[in-house]
PDB file of C-alpha atoms in Angstrom:
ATOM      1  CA  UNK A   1     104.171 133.858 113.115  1.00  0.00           C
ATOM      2  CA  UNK A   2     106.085 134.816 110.415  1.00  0.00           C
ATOM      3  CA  UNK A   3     104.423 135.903 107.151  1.00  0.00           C
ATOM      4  CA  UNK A   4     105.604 134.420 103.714  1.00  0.00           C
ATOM      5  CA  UNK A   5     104.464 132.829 100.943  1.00  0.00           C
ATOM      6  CA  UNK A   6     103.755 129.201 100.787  1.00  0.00           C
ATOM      7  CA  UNK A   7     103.606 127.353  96.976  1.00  0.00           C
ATOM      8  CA  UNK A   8     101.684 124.676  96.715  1.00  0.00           C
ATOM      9  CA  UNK A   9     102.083 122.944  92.933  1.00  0.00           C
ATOM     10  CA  UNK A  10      99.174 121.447  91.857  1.00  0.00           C
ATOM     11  CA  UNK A  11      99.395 117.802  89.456  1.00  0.00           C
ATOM     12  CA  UNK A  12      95.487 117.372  88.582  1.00  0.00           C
ATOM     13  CA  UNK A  13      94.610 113.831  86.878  1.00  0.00           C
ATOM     14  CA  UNK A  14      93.921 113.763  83.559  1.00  0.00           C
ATOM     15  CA  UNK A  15      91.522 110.660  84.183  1.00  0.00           C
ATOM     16  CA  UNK A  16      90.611 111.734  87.624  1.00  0.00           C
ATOM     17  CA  UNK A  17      88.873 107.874  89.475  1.00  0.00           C
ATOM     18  CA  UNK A  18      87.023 109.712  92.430  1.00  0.00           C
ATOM     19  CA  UNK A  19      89.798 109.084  94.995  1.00  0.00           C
ATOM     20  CA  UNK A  20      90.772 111.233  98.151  1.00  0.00           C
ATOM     21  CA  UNK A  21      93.766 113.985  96.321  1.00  0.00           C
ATOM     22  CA  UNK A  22      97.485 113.622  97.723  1.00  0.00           C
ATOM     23  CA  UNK A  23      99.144 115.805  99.036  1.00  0.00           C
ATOM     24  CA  UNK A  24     102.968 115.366  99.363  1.00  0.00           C
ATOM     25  CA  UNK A  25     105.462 117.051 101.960  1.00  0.00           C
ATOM     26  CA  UNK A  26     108.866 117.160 101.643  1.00  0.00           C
ATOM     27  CA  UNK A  27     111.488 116.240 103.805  1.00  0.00           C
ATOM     28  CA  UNK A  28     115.016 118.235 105.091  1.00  0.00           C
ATOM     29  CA  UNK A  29     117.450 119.591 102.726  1.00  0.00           C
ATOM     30  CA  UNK A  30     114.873 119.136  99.509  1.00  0.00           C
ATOM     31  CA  UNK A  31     112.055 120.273  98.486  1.00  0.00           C
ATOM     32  CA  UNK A  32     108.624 119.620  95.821  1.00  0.00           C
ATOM     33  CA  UNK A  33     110.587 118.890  92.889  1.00  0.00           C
ATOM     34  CA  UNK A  34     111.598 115.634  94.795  1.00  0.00           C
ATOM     35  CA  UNK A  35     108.195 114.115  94.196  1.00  0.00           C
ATOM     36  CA  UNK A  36     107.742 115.563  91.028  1.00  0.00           C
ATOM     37  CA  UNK A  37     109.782 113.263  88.891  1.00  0.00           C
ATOM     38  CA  UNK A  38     108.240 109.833  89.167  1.00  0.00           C
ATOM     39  CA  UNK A  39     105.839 109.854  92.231  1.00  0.00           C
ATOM     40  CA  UNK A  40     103.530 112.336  91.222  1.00  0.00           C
ATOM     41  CA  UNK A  41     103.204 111.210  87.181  1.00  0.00           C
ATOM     42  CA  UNK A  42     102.895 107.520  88.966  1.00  0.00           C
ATOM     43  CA  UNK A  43      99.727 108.518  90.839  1.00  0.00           C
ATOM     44  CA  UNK A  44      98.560 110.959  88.497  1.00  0.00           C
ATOM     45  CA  UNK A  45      98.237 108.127  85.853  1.00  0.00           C
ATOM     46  CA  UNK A  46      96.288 106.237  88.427  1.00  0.00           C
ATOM     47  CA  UNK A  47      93.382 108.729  88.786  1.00  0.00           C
ATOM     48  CA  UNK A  48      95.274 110.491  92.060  1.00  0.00           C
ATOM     49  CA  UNK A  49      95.173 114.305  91.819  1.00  0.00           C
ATOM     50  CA  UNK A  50      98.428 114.908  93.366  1.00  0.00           C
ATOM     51  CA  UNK A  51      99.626 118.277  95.105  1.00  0.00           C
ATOM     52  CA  UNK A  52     103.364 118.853  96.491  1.00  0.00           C
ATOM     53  CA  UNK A  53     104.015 121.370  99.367  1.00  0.00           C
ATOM     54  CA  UNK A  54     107.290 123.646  99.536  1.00  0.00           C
ATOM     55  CA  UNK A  55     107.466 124.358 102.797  1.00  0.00           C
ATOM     56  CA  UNK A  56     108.330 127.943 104.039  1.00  0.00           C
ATOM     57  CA  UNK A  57     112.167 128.471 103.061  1.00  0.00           C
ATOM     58  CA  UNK A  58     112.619 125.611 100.073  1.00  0.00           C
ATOM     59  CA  UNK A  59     111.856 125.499  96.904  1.00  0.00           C
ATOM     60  CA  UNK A  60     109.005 128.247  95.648  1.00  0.00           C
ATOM     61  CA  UNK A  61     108.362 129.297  98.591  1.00  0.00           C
ATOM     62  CA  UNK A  62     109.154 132.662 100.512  1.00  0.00           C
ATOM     63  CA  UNK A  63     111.395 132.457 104.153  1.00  0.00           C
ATOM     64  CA  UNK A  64     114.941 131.511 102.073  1.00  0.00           C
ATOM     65  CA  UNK A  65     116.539 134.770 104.097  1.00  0.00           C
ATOM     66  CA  UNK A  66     115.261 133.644 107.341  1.00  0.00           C
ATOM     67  CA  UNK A  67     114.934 129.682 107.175  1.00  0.00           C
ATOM     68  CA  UNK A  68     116.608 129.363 110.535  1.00  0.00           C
ATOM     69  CA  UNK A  69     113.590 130.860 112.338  1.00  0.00           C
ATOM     70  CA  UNK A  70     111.572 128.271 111.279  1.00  0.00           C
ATOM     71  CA  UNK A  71     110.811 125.338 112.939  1.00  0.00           C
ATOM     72  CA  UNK A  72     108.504 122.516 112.842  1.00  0.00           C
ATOM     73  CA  UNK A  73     105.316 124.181 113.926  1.00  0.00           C
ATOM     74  CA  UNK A  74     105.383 126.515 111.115  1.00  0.00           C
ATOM     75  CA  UNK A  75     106.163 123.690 108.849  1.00  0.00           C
ATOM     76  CA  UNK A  76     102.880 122.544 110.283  1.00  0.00           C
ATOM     77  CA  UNK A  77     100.926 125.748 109.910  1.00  0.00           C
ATOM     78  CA  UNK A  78     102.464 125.645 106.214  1.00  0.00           C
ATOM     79  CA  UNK A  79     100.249 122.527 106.268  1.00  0.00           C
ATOM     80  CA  UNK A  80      97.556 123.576 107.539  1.00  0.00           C
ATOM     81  CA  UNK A  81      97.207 126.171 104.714  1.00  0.00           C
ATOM     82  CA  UNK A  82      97.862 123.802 102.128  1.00  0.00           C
ATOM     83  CA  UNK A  83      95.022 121.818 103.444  1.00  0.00           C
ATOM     84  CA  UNK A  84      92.503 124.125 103.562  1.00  0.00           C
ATOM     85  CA  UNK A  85      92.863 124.998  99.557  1.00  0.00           C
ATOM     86  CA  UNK A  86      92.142 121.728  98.875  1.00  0.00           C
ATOM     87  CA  UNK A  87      88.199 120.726  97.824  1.00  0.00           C
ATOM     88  CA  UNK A  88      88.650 117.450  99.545  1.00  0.00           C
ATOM     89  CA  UNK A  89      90.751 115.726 102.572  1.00  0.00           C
ATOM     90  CA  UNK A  90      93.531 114.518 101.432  1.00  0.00           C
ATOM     91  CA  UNK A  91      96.295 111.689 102.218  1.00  0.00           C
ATOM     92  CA  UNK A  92      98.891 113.528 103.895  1.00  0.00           C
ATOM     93  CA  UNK A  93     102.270 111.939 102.311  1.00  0.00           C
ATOM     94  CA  UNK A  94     105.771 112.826 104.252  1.00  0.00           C
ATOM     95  CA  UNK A  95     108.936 111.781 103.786  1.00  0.00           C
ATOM     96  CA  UNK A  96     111.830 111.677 106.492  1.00  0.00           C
ATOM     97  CA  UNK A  97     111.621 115.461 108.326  1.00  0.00           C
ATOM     98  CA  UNK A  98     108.197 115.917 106.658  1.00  0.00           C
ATOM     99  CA  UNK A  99     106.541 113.085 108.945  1.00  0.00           C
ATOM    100  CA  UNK A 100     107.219 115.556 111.562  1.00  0.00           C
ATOM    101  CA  UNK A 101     105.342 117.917 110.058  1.00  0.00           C
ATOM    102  CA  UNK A 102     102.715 115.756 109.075  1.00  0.00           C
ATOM    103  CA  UNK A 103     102.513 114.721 112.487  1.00  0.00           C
ATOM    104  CA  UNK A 104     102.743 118.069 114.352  1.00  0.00           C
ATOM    105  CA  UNK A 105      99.718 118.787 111.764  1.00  0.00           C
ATOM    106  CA  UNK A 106      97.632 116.346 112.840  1.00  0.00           C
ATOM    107  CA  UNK A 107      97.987 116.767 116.626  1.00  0.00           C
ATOM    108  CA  UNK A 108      95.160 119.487 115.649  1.00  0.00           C
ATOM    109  CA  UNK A 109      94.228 118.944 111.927  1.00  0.00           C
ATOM    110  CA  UNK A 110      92.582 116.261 109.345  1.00  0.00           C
ATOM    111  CA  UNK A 111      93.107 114.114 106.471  1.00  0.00           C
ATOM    112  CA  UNK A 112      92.245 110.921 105.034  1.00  0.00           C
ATOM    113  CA  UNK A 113      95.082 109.085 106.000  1.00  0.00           C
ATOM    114  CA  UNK A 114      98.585 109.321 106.484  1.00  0.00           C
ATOM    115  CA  UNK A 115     101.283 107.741 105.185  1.00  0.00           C
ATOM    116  CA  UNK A 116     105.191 108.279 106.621  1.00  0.00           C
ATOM    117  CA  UNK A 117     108.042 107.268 104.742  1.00  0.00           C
ATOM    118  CA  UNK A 118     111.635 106.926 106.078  1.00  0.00           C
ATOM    119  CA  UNK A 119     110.084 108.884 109.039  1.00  0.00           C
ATOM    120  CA  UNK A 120     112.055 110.212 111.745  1.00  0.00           C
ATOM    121  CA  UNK A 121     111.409 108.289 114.799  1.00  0.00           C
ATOM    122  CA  UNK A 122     109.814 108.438 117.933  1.00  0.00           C
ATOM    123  CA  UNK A 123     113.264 108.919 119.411  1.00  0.00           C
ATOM    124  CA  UNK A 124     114.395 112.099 117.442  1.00  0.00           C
ATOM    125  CA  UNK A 125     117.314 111.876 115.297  1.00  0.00           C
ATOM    126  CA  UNK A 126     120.051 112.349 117.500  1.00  0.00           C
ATOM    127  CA  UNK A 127     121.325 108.576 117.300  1.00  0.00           C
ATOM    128  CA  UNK A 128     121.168 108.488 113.782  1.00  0.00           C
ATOM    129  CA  UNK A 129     123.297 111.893 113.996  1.00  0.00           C
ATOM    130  CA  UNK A 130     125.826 110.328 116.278  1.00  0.00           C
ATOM    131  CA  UNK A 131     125.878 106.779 114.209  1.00  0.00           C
ATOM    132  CA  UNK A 132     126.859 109.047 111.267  1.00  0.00           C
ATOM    133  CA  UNK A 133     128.919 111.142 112.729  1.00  0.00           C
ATOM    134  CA  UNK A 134     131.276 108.398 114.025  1.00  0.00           C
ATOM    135  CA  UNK A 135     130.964 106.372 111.087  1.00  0.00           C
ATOM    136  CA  UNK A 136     130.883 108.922 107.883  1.00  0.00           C
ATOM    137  CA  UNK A 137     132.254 111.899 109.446  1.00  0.00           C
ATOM    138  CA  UNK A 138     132.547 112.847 105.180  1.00  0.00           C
ATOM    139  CA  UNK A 139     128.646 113.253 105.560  1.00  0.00           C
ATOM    140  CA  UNK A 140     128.365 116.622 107.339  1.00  0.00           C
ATOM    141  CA  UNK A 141     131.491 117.694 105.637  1.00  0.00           C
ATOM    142  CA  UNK A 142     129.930 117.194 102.424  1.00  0.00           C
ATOM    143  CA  UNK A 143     126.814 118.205 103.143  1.00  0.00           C
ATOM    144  CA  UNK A 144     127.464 122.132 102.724  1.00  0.00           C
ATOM    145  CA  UNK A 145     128.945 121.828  99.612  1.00  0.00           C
ATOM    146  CA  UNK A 146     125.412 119.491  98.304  1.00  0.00           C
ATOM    147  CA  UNK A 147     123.318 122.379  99.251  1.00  0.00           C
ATOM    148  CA  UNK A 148     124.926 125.653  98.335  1.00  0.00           C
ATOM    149  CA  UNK A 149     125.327 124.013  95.294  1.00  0.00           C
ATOM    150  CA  UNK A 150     128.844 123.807  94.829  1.00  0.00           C
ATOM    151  CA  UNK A 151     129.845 119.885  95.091  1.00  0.00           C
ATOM    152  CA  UNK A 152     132.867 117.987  94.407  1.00  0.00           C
ATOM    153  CA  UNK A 153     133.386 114.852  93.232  1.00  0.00           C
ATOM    154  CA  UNK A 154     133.425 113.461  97.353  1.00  0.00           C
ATOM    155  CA  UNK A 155     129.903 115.187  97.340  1.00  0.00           C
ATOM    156  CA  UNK A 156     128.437 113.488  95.020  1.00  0.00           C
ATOM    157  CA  UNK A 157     130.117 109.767  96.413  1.00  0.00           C
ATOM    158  CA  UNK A 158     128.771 110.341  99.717  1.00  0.00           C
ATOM    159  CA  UNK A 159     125.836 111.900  99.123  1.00  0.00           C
ATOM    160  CA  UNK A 160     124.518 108.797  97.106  1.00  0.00           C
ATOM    161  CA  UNK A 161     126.356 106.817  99.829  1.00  0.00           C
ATOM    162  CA  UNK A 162     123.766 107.988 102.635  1.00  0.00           C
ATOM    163  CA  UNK A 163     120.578 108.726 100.698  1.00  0.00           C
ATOM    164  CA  UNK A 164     120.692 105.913  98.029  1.00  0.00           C
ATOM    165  CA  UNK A 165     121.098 102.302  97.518  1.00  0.00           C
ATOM    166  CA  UNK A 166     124.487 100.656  96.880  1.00  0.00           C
ATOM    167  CA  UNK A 167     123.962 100.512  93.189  1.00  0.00           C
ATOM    168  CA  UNK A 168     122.664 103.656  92.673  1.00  0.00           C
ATOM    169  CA  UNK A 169     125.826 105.337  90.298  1.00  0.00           C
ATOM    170  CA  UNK A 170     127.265 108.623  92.031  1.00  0.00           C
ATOM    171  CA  UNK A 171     127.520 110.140  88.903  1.00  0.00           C
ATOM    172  CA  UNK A 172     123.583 110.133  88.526  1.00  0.00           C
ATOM    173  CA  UNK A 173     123.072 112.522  91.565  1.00  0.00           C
ATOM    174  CA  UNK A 174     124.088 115.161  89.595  1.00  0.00           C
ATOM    175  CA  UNK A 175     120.445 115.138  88.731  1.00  0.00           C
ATOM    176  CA  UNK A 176     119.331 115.336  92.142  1.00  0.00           C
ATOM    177  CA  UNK A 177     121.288 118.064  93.841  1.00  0.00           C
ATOM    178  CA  UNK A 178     119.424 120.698  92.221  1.00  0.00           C
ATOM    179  CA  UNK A 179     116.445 119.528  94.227  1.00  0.00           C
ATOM    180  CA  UNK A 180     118.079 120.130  97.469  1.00  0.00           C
ATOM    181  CA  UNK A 181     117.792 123.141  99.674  1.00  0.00           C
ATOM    182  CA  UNK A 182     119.625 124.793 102.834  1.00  0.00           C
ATOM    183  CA  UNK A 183     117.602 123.601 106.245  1.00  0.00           C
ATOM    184  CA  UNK A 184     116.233 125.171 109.373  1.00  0.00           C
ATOM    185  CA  UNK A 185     119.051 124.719 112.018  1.00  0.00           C
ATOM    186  CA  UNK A 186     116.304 125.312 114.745  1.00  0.00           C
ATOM    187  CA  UNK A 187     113.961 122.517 112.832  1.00  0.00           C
ATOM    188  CA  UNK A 188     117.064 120.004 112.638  1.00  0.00           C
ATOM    189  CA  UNK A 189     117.539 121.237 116.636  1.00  0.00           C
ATOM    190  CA  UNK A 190     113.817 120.492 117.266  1.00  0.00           C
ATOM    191  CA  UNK A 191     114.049 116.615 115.702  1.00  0.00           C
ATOM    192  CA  UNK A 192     117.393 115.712 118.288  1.00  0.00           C
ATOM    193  CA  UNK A 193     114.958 117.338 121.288  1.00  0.00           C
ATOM    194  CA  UNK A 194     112.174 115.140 120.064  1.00  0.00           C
ATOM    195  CA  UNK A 195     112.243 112.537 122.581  1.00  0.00           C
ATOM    196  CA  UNK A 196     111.420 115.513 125.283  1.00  0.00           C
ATOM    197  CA  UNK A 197     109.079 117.370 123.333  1.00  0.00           C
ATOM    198  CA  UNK A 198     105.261 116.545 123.711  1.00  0.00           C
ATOM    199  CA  UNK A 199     103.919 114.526 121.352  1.00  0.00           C
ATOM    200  CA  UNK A 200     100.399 115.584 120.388  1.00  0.00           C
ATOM    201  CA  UNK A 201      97.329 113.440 119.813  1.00  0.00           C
ATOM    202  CA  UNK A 202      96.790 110.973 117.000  1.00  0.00           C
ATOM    203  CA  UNK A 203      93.803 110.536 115.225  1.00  0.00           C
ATOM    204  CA  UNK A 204      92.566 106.923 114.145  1.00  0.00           C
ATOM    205  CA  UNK A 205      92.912 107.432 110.732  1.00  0.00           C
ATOM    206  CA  UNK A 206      94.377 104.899 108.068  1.00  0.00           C
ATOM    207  CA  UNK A 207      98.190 104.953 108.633  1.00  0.00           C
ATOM    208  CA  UNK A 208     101.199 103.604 106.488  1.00  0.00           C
ATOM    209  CA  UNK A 209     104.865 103.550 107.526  1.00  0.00           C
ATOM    210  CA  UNK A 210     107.569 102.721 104.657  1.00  0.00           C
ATOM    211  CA  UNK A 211     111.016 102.626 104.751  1.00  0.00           C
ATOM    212  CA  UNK A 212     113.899 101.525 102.553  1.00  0.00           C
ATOM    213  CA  UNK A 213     115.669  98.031 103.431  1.00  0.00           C
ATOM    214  CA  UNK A 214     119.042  99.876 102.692  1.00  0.00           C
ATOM    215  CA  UNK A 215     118.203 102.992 104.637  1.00  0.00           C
ATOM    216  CA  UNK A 216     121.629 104.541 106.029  1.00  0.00           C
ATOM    217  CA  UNK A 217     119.597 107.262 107.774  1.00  0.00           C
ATOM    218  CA  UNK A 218     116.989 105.513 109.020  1.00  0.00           C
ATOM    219  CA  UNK A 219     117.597 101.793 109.413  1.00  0.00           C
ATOM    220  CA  UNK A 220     114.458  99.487 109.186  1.00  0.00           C
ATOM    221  CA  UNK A 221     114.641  98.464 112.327  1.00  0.00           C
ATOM    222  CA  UNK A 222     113.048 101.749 113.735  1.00  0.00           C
ATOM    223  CA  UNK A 223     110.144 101.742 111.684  1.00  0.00           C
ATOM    224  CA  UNK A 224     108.344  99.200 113.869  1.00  0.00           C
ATOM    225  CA  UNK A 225     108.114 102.189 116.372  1.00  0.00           C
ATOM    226  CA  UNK A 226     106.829 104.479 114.306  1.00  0.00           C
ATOM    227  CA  UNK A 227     103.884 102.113 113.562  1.00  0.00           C
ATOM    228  CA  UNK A 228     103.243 101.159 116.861  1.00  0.00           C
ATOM    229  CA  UNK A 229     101.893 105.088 118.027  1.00  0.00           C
ATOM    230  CA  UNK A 230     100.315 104.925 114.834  1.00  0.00           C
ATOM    231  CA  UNK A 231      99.081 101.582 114.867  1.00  0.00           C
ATOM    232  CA  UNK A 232     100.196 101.457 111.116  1.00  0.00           C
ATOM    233  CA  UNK A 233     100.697  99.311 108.587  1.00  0.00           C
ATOM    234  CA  UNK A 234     104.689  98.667 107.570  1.00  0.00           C
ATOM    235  CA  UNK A 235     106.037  98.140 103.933  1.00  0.00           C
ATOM    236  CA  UNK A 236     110.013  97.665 103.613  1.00  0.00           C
ATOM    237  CA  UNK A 237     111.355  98.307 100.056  1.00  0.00           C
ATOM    238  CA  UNK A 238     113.498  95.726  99.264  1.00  0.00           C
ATOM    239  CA  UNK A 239     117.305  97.520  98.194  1.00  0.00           C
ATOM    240  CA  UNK A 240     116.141 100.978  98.452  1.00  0.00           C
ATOM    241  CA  UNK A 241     117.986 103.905 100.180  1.00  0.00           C
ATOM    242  CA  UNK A 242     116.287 106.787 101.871  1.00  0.00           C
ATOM    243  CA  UNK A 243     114.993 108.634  99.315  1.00  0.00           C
ATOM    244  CA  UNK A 244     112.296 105.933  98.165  1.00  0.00           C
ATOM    245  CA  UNK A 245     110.650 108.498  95.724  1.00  0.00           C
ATOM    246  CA  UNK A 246     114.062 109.182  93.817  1.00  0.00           C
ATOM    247  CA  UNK A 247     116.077 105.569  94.305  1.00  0.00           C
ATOM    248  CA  UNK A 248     116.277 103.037  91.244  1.00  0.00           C
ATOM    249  CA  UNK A 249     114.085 101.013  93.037  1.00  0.00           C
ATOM    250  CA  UNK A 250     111.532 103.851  93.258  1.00  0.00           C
ATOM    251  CA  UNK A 251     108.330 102.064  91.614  1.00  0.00           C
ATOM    252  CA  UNK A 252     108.486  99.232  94.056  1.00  0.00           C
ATOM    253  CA  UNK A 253     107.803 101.843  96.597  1.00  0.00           C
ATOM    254  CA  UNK A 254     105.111 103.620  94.179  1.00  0.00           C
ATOM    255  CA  UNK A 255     103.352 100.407  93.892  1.00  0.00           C
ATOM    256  CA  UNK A 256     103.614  99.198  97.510  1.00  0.00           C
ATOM    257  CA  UNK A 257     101.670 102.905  98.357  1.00  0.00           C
ATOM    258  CA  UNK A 258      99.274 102.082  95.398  1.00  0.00           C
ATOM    259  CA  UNK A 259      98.150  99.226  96.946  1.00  0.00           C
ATOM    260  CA  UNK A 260      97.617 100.190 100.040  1.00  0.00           C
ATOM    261  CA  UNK A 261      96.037 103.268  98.864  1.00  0.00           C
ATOM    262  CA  UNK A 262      93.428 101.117  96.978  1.00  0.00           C
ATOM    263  CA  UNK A 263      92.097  99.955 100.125  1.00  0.00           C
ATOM    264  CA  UNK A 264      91.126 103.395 101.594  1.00  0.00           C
TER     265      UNK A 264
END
């Protein structure tokens, strides 16, 4: 295993209401400060005590040198160590590549529930790879520039293209690129090889799977298959893109978890 340091940021309640704490994970190419601008003040004004991972190479967290060595199980054991700081269980929230690492988690570990938003499916991403790479070859030529932090005005046009809705405005995502980090090639290898990896056990535990209506990476169409291993609940936002915590039509997804998170 390699050693680093993990960051965990910490959003206490002001008006804490006695519910189980969050704790949100990232997904690919990002990092904490995804959640940070409206999900985490959302739930923190309900009584939620809210905690954001970065997971070993993003954000705060040490491994940037040698991200490529990492792949999904130490995402997990990132987890894992998150976990155990906390004073209670929490619900484990992922987004996209971070369902896999919520998932790999609980093959061994606990929580109070999970939800899994725009999660990579049961069937790896390799289709979604090939849809997009016959249909916006732009995408992975753009993507380089999005992370290393040097975009052009095509990286900002496609980049809203794939992750947002239709009427998100391209020049808004100038905010957003600053939250986006380089990515494991042998974690991105490990989600195409999904399909043959082993899939580990999962516990009965409540489960929620969301996705955006207007998801270009993951249509809504797979979700169902996501929530039938998990025998989950499913929520489709209405016009929102992939990145449901950072799309315009972000608090219809904050409210859709907020209900269902009532029910725990």
């Amino acid at each position: 295993m390699l050693s680093r340091h993990i960051t965990v940021h910490h959003h206490p309640a002001a008006r804490p209401a006695g519910r189980p704490p969050l704790l949100f994970v990232h997904g690919g190419y990002t990092n904490a400060r995804c959640w940070q601008l409206h999900f985490i003040p959302f739930f923190n004004a309900l009584g939620y005590d809210c905690h954001a991972i970065d997971l070993s190479g993003h954000g705060d967290s040490g491994g940037h040198a040698q991200i490529d060595e990492f792949g999904l199980d130490d995402y997990a054991d990132d987890l894992a160590g998150a976990v155990a700081e906390l004073p209670a269980l929490p619900v484990l929230i992922g987004h996209s590549m971070g369902t896999q690492v919520v998932e790999r988690y609980l093959a061994q570990g606990r929580a109070a529930g999970v939800v899994l938003m725009a999660p990579v499916p049961p069937s790896g991403t390799g289709g979604s790879a090939s849809r997009l790479a016959l249909t916006r070859p732009d995408f992975f030529a753009e993507l380089p520039n999005a992370v290393s932090g040097h975009p052009t005005d095509a990286t900002f046009r496609v980049m809203a293209e794939i992750y947002f809705s239709p009427q998100f405005p391209h020049t808004e995502l100038a905010e957003f690129l600053p939250m986006m980090d380089r990515e494991s090639d042998r974690a991105v290898a490990e989600m195409v090889a999904l399909p043959f990896l082993r899939s580990g056990r999962r516990p009965s535990i409540p489960a929620l799977v969301m996705g955006g209506g207007v998801d270009a990476v993951f249509p809504p169409s797979m979700l169902f298959f996501t929530a039938l291993a998990w025998r989950a609940q499913t929520i489709t936002v209405p016009d929102c893109g992939h990145m449901l915590m950072l799309d315009r039509p972000w608090p219809k997804a904050a409210e859709a978890l907020a209900g269902w998170l009532a029910h725990l």
